[in-house]
Each structure stands twice: as C-alpha cells, then as structure tokens.
Amino acid sequence: MFKNCDKPVFGQDRWDGWPSEAKEDDVLAWFSETITKLEELAADYPPVNLLFRRKLLAQPMTPLVGSTGRRSMDIGFINDDFMVQPELGMISRYCWSHILVLGELKSNSAADAQQLVWIGLATYVREMLSAQDTHRFALVFTLCRSKLASSLH
C-alpha cells in the first residue's frame, strides 16, 4: 500500500492543497477531497469492511436532531448505512445518535485556544453521549491550518 503513496497529504509544515484563505466552505471541500483520496488509496487493501463504512458529514449550519438546543457541529463522521432519502418521502435529518467522530474547524491559531475548543467539543460530546447511551467515550478532532489534533473524551 505504501508504495502507492507518491504524493504526501502533509509536508513542509502545511497540508497539501490547503485553501489559502481557509474559509469554512473551502476547508470543508478540501477535507472532503482529502478523505476521498485516502479512501481510494485504501480501497484495494484488506481489511475493507463494506458493512461498516463511514461517511463524512459536513453541514455546519444545520442543527442535528435530538439536541437540547439548536446545536450543529462543523464536521464529523457517521455510519454510511443511514441515508436521508427525500424521494421516498422520508423527511429526516441526521441526529446526534448517528455521529461516530466529532470535528471542529478553526480558521486561525487564536481561535484554536485549547480551553475554548475543549468547551465547544465538550458540548458536542455531551449531546452525542446523551443520544448514544451505550457509548462511554467520543473520538474528536480539531483542524486548524497546519494542525490536526485528535483526542478521546
């Protein structure tokens, strides 16, 4: 697999293809494209379990159902087995119970102050764990310019 890795995703202190102005829509498009590249790279190599596929969810302005307030997360991953299908008359949205990994985008280093980000992420984690009573932890990440940080809460 690593023989096919001819173009690094991160190098020289920055992400490859990172948007110059780092506006939210541009970053979401870049992240989605990067995830697609990683999926394509891994597609031919086991273990690829198609029953448990994950999907990127990026709808930062749309509140998730099941929240105690009108809360939406910037970006995250959900099970791919849940599909919103308006053509079948299903008027539904993603819920906190569908979330597998929570993400937070920050446009500059000042906005990525650790304590403030953790408070925001803790709010997301509370919503997720309230909706998923069998889970005891949440995997979260933040993405700010050249820094991608992940943690377990």
XYZ file of C-alpha atoms in Angstrom, residues 66-119:
54
model
C -32.032 15.320 19.310
C -30.202 18.283 20.757
C -31.278 20.100 23.901
C -30.576 23.329 21.991
C -30.062 24.215 18.336
C -26.570 22.744 18.050
C -24.687 21.789 14.941
C -21.152 20.525 14.606
C -18.674 21.683 11.983
C -17.677 18.316 10.629
C -17.692 14.670 11.641
C -18.111 11.075 10.574
C -21.293 8.996 10.592
C -22.273 5.447 9.674
C -22.856 5.223 5.938
C -25.889 2.985 6.434
C -28.093 5.967 7.290
C -29.289 7.837 4.247
C -31.683 10.767 4.006
C -33.940 9.828 1.100
C -36.443 12.591 0.330
C -37.566 10.788 -2.849
C -39.032 8.057 -0.614
C -40.941 10.571 1.464
C -38.513 10.377 4.365
C -38.199 13.845 5.799
C -35.440 13.333 8.259
C -32.080 14.752 9.182
C -29.013 13.413 10.816
C -29.244 13.006 14.574
C -26.671 13.042 17.341
C -27.218 9.290 17.546
C -25.666 8.899 14.058
C -22.384 10.635 14.937
C -19.249 8.484 15.281
C -16.464 11.105 15.306
C -16.878 14.797 16.138
C -14.848 17.537 14.462
C -14.226 21.235 14.962
C -12.738 23.606 12.383
C -10.806 26.709 13.373
C -9.676 29.316 10.871
C -6.746 30.723 12.823
C -4.458 29.819 15.691
C -6.015 32.377 18.037
C -9.378 30.636 17.648
C -7.738 27.308 18.423
C -7.092 28.172 22.082
C -7.172 24.816 23.798
C -9.557 25.634 26.655
C -12.138 27.295 24.393
C -12.052 24.480 21.861
C -12.443 21.878 24.603
C -15.543 23.639 25.923
